[in-house]
PDB file of C-alpha atoms in Angstrom:
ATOM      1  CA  UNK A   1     114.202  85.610 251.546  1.00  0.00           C
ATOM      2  CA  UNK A   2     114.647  83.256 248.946  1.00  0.00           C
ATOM      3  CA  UNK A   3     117.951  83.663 246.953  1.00  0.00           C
ATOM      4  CA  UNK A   4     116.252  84.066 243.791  1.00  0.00           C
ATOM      5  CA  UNK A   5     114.481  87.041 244.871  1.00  0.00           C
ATOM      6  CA  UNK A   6     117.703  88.026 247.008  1.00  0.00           C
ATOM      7  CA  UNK A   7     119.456  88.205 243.401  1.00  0.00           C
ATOM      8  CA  UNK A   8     116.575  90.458 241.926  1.00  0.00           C
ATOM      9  CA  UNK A   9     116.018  92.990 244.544  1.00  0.00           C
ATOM     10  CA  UNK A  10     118.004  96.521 243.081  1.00  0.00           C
ATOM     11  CA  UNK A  11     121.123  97.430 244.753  1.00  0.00           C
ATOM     12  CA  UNK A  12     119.370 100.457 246.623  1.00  0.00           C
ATOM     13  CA  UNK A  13     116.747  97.787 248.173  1.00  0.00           C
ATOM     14  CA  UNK A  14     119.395  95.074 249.014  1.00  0.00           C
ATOM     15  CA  UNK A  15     121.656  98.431 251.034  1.00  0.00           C
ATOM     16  CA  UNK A  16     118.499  99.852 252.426  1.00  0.00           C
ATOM     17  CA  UNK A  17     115.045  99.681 252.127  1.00  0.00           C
ATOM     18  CA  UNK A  18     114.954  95.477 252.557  1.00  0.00           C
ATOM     19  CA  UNK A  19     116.836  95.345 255.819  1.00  0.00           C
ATOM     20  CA  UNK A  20     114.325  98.131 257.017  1.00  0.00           C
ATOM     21  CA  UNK A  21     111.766  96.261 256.060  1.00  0.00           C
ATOM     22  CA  UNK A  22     112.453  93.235 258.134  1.00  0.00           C
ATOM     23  CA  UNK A  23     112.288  95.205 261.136  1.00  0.00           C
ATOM     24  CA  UNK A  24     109.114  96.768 259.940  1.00  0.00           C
ATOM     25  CA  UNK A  25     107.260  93.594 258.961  1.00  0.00           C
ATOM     26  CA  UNK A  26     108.280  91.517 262.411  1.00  0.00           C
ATOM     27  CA  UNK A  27     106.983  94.553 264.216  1.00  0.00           C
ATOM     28  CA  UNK A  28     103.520  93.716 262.151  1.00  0.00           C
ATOM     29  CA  UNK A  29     103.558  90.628 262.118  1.00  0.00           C
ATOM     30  CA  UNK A  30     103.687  90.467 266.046  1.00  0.00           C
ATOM     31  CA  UNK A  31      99.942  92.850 265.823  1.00  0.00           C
ATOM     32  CA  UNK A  32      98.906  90.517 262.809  1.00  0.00           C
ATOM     33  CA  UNK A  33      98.971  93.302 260.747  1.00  0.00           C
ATOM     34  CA  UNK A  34      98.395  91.027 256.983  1.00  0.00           C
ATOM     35  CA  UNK A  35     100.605  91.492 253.550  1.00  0.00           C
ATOM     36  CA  UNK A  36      96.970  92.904 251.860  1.00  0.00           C
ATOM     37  CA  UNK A  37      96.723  95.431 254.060  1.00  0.00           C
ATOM     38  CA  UNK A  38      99.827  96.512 253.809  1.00  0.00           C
ATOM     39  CA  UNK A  39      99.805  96.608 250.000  1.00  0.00           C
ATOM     40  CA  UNK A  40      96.515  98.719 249.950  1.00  0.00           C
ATOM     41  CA  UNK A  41      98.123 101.171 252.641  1.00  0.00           C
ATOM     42  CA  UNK A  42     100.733 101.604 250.727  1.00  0.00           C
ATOM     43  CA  UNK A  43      98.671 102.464 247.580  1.00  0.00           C
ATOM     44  CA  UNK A  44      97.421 105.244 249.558  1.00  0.00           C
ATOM     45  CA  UNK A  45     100.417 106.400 250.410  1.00  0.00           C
ATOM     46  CA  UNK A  46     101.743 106.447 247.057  1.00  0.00           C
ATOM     47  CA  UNK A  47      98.686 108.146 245.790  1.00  0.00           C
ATOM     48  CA  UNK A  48      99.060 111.091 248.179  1.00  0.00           C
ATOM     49  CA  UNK A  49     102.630 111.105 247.998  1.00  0.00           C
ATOM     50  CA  UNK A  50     102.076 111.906 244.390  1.00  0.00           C
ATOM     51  CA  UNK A  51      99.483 114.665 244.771  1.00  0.00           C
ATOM     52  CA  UNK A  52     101.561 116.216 246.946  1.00  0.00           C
ATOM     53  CA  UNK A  53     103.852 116.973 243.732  1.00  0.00           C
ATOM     54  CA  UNK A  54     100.685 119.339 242.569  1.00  0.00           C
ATOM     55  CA  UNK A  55     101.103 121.582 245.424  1.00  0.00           C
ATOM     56  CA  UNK A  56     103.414 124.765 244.042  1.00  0.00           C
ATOM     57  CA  UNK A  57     105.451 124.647 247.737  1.00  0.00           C
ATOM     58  CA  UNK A  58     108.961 123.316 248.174  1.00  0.00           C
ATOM     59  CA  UNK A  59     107.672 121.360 251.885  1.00  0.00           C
ATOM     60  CA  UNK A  60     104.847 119.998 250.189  1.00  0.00           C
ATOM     61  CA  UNK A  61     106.957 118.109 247.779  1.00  0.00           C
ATOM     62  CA  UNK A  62     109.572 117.443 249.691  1.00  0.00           C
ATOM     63  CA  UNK A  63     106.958 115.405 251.525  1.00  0.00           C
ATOM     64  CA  UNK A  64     105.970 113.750 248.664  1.00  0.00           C
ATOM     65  CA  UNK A  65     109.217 112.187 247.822  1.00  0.00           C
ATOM     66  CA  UNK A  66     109.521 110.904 251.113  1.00  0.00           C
ATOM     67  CA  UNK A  67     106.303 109.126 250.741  1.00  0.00           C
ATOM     68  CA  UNK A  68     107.263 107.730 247.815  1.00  0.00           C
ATOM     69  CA  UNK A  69     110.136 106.240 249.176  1.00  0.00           C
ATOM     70  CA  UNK A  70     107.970 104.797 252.600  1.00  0.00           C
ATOM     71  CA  UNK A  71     105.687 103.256 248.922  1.00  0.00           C
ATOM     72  CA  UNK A  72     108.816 101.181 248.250  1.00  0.00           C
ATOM     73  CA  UNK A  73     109.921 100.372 251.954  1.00  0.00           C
ATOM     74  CA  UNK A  74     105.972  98.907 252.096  1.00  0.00           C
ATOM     75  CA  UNK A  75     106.457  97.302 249.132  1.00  0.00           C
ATOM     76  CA  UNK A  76     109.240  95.325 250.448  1.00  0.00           C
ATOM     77  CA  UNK A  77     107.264  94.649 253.773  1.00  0.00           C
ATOM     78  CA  UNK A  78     104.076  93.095 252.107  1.00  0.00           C
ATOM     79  CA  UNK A  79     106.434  90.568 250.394  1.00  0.00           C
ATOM     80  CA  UNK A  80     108.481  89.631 253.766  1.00  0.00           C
ATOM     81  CA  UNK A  81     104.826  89.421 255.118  1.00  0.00           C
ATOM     82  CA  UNK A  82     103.649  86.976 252.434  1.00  0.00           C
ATOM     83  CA  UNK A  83     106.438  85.029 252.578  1.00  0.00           C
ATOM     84  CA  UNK A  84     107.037  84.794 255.872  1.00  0.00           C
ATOM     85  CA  UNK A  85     103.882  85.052 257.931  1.00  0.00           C
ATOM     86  CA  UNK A  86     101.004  84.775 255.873  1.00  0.00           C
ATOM     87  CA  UNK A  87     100.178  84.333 252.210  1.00  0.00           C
ATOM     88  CA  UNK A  88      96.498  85.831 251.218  1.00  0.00           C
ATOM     89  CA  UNK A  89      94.760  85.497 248.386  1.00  0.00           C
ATOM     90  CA  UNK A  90      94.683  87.849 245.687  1.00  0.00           C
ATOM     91  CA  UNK A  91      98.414  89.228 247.304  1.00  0.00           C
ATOM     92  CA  UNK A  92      99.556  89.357 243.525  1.00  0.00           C
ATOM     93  CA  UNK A  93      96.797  91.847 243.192  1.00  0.00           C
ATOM     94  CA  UNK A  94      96.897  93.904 246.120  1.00  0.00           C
ATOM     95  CA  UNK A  95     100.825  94.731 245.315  1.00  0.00           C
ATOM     96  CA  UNK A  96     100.274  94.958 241.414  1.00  0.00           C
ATOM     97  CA  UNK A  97      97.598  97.449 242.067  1.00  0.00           C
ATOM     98  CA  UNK A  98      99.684  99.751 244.435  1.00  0.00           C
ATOM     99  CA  UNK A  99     102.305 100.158 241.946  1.00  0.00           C
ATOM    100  CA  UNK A 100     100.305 100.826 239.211  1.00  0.00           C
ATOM    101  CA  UNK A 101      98.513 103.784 241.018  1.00  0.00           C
ATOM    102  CA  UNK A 102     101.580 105.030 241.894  1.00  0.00           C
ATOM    103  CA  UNK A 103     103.501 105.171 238.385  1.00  0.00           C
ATOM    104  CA  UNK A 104      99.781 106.509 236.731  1.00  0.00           C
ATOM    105  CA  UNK A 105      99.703 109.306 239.466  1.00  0.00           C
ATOM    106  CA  UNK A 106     103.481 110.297 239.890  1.00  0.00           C
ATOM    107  CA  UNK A 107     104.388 110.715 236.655  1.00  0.00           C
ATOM    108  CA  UNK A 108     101.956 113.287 235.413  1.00  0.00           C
ATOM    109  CA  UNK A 109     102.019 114.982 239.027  1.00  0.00           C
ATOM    110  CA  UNK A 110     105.999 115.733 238.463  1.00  0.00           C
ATOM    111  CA  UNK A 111     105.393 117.037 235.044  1.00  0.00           C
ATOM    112  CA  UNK A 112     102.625 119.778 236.560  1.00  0.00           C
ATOM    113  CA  UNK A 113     105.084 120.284 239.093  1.00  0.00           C
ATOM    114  CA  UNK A 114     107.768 121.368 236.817  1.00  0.00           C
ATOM    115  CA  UNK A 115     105.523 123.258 234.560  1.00  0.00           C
ATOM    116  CA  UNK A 116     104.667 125.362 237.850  1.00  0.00           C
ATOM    117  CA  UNK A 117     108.418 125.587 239.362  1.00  0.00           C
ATOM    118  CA  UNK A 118     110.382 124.612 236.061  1.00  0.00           C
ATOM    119  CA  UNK A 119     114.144 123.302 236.661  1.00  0.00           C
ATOM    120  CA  UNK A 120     117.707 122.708 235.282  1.00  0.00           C
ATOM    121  CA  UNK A 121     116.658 122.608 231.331  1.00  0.00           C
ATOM    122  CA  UNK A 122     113.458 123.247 231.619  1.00  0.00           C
ATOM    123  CA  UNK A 123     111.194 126.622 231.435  1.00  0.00           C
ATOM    124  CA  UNK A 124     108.191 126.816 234.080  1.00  0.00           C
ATOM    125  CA  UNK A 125     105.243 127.354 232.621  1.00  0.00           C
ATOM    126  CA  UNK A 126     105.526 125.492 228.903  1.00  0.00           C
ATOM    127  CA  UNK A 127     102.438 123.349 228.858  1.00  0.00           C
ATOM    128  CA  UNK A 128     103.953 120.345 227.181  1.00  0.00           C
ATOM    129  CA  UNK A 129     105.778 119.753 229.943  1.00  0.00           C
ATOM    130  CA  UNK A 130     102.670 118.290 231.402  1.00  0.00           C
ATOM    131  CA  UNK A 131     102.444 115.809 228.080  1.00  0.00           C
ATOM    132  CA  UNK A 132     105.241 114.583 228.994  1.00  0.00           C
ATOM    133  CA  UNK A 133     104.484 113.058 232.676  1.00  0.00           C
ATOM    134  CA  UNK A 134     101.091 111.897 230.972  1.00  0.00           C
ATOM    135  CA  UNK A 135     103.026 110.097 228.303  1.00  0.00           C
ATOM    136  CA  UNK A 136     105.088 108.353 230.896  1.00  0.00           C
ATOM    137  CA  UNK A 137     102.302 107.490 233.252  1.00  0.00           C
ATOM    138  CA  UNK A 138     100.338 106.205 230.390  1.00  0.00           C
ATOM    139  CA  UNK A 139     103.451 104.316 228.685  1.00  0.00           C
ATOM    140  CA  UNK A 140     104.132 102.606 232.080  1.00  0.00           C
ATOM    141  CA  UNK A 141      99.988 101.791 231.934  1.00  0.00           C
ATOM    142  CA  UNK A 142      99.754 100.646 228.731  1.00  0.00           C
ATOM    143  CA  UNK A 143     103.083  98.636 228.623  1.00  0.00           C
ATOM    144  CA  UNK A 144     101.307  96.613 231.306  1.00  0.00           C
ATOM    145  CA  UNK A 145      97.926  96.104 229.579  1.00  0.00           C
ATOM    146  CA  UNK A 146     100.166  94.924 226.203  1.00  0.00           C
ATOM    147  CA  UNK A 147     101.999  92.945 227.898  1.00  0.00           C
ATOM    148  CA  UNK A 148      99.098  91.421 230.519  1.00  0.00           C
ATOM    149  CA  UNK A 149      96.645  91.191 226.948  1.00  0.00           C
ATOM    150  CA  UNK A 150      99.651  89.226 225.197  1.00  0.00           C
ATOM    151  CA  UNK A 151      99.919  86.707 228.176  1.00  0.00           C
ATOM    152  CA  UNK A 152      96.343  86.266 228.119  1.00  0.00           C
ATOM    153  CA  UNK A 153      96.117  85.303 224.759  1.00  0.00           C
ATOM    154  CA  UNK A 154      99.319  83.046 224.470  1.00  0.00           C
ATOM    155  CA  UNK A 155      98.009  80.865 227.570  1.00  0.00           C
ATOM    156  CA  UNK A 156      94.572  80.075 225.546  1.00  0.00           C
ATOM    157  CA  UNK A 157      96.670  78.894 222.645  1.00  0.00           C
ATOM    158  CA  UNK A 158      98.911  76.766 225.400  1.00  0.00           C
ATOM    159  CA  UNK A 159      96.307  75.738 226.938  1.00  0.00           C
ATOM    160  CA  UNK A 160      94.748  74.488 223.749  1.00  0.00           C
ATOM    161  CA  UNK A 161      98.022  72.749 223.123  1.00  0.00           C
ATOM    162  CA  UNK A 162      98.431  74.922 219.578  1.00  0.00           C
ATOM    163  CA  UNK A 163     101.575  76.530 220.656  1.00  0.00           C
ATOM    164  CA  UNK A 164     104.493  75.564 223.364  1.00  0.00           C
ATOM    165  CA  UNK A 165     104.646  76.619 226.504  1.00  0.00           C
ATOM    166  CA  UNK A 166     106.386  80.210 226.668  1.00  0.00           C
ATOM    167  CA  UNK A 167     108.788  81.050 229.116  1.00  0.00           C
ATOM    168  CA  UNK A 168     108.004  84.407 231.304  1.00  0.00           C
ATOM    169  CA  UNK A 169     111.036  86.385 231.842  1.00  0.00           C
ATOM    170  CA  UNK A 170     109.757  88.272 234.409  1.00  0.00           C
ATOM    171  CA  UNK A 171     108.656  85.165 236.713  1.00  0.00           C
ATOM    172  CA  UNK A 172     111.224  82.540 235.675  1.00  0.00           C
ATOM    173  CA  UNK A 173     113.851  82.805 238.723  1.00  0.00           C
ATOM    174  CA  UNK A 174     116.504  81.396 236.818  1.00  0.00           C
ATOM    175  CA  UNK A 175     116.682  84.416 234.226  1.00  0.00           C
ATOM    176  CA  UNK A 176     116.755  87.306 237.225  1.00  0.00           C
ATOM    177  CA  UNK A 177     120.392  87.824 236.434  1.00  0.00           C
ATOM    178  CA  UNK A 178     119.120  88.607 232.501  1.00  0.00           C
ATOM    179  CA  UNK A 179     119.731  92.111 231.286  1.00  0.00           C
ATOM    180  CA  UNK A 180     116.085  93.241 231.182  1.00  0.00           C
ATOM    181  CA  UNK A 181     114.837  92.238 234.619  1.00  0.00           C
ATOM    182  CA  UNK A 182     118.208  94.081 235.763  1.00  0.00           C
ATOM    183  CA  UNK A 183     117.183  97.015 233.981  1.00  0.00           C
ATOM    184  CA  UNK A 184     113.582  97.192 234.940  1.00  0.00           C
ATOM    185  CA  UNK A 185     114.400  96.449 238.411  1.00  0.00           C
ATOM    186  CA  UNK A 186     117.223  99.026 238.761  1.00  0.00           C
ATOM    187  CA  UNK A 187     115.542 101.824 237.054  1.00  0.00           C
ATOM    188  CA  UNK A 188     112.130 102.012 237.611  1.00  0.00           C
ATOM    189  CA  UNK A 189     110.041 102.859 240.820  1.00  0.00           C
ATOM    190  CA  UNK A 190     111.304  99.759 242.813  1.00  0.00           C
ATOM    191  CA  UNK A 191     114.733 100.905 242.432  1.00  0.00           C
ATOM    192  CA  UNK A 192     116.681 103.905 241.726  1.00  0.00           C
ATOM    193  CA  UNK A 193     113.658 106.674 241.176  1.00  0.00           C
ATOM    194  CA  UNK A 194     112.328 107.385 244.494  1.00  0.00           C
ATOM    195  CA  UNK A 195     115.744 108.195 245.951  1.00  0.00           C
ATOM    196  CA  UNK A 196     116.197 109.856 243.025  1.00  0.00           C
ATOM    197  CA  UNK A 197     113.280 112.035 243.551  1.00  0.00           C
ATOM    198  CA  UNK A 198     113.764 112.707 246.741  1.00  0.00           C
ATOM    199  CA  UNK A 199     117.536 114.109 246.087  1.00  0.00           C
ATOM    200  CA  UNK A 200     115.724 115.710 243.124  1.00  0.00           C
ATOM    201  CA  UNK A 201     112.673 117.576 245.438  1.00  0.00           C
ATOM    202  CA  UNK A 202     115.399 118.786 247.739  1.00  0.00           C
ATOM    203  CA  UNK A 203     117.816 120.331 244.960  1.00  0.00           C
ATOM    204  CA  UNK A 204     115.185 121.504 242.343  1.00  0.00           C
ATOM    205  CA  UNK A 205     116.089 118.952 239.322  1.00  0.00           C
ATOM    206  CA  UNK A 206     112.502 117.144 238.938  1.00  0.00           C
ATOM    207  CA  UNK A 207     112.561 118.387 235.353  1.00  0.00           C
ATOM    208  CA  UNK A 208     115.449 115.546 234.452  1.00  0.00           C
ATOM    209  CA  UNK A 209     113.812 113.183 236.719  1.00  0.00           C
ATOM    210  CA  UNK A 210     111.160 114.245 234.500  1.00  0.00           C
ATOM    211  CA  UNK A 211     112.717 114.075 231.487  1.00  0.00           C
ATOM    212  CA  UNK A 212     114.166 110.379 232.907  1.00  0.00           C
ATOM    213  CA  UNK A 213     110.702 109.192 233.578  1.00  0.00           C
ATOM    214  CA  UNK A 214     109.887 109.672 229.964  1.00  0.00           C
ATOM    215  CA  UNK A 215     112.584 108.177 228.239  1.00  0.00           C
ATOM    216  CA  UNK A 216     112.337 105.485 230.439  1.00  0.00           C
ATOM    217  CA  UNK A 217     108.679 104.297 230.500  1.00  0.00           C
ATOM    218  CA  UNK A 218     107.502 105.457 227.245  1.00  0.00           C
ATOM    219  CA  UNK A 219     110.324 104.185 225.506  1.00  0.00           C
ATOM    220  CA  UNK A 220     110.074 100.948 227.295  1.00  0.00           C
ATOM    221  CA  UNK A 221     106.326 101.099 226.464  1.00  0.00           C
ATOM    222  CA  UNK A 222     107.465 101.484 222.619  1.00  0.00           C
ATOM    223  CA  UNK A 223     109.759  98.578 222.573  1.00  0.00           C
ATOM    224  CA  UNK A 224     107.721  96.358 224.580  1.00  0.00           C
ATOM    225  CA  UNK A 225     104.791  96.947 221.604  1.00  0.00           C
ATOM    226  CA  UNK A 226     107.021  96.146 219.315  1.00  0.00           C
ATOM    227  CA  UNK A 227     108.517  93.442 220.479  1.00  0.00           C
ATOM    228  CA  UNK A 228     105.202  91.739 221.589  1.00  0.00           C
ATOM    229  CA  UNK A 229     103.484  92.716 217.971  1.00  0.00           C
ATOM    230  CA  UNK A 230     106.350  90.485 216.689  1.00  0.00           C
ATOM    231  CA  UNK A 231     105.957  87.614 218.723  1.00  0.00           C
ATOM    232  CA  UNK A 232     102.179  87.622 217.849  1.00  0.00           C
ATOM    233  CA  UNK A 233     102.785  87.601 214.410  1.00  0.00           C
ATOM    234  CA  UNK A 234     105.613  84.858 214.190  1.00  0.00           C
ATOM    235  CA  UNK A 235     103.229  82.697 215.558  1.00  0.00           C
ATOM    236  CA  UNK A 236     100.418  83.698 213.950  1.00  0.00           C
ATOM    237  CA  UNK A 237     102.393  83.085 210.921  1.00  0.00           C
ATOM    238  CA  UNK A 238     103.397  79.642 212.332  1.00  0.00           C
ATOM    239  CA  UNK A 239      99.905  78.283 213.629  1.00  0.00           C
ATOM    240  CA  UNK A 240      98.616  79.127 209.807  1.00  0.00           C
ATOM    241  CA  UNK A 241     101.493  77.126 207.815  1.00  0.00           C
ATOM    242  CA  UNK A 242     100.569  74.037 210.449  1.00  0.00           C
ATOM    243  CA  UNK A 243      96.940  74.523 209.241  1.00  0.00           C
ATOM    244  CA  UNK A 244      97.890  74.031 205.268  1.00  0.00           C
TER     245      UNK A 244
END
């Protein structure tokens, strides 16, 4: 483990799910088990893990949460894999892809769940409850395409030598001690929301995880828009004034 990626693990992955996942990854290394494989495995996990949530029975979605947890303890053994035994290409892909299917599934397969069982605050049976597990599935979704689309765009104008070279947050390993890889790794489905959907499953609260899963992604998804729509502009703005 690198101590870069040490620092940026959540607190709930450093206590638990990472020191698991040593064991687990030596154990497949040793049948040469690769870090791909392991990353598409684990999208299938994740998918039915979140299907289960559709299923109107308490076991059934109990065992859904506990697949979504054995998503992240995967998703910590593809990267020990990778680093450690042996690197594949398109490993970037195989793990991007796993969590993406997961957050586009889970999301909108809690909010059926809790407009068939209901919860704390809310009501069974009040279809906008389903709207809003779509709209935090599809924030999470679209977040990523804004902010993959935005990337794409600024490279062609570095690469063309029109603008500076831009920094990425999420891949510079000096800034994972900044406030917003904190946040997105603490709070989102790497770190604190599968236990918290597990402990949710078992006590019959999914409707604030719900609720959580909302504010969180689509929120995110809101501010991330904005804040890339700015940056566009600026240097929109910037490349035109060098141009007169």
């Amino acid at each position: 483990m690198p101590d870069w990626k040490r620092k940026k693990d959540p607190v709930l992955t450093r206590i638990f799910y990472r020191p698991v996942s040593f064991l687990l990854a030596a154990k497949m290394a040793n049948h040469s088990i690769s870090a791909n494989s392991v990353s598409y495995f684990s999208a299938v996990i994740g998918i039915i893990g979140s299907f289960l949530f559709l299923v109107n029975n308490f076991y059934c979605r109990l065992i859904g949460a506990i697949l979504i947890n054995i998503w992240l303890l995967l998703d910590c053994v593809d990267g020990n894999l990778a680093r450690s035994y042996k690197k594949q290409a398109f490993g970037e892909f195989a793990d991007g892809i796993s969590s993406y299917l997961l957050v586009g599934f889970l999301c909108t397969s809690i909010g059926f769940s809790v407009y068939q069982t209901g919860g704390v605050v809310l009501n069974a049976g009040i279809p906008w409850i389903i709207l809003l597990g779509a709209f935090a599935s599809s924030g999470d979704s679209l977040m990523r395409l804004i902010y993959q689309k935005y990337r794409s765009e600024l490279v062609k104008l570095e690469n063309s030598n029109l603008v500076e070279k831009e920094e990425d947050v999420r891949n510079d390993h000096s800034k994972v001690s900044s406030l917003r890889v904190r946040i997105e790794a603490e709070f989102g489905i790497g770190g604190l929301l599968p236990l918290l959907i597990l402990v949710a499953a078992i006590f019959n609260f999914l409707d604030l995880v719900l609720i959580y899963c909302f504010v969180y992604y689509f929120f995110s998804f809101i501010v991330s828009s904005l804040l890339f729509m700015k940056k566009a502009i600026q240097t929109s703005k910037e490349l035109e004034e060098d141009r007169v």
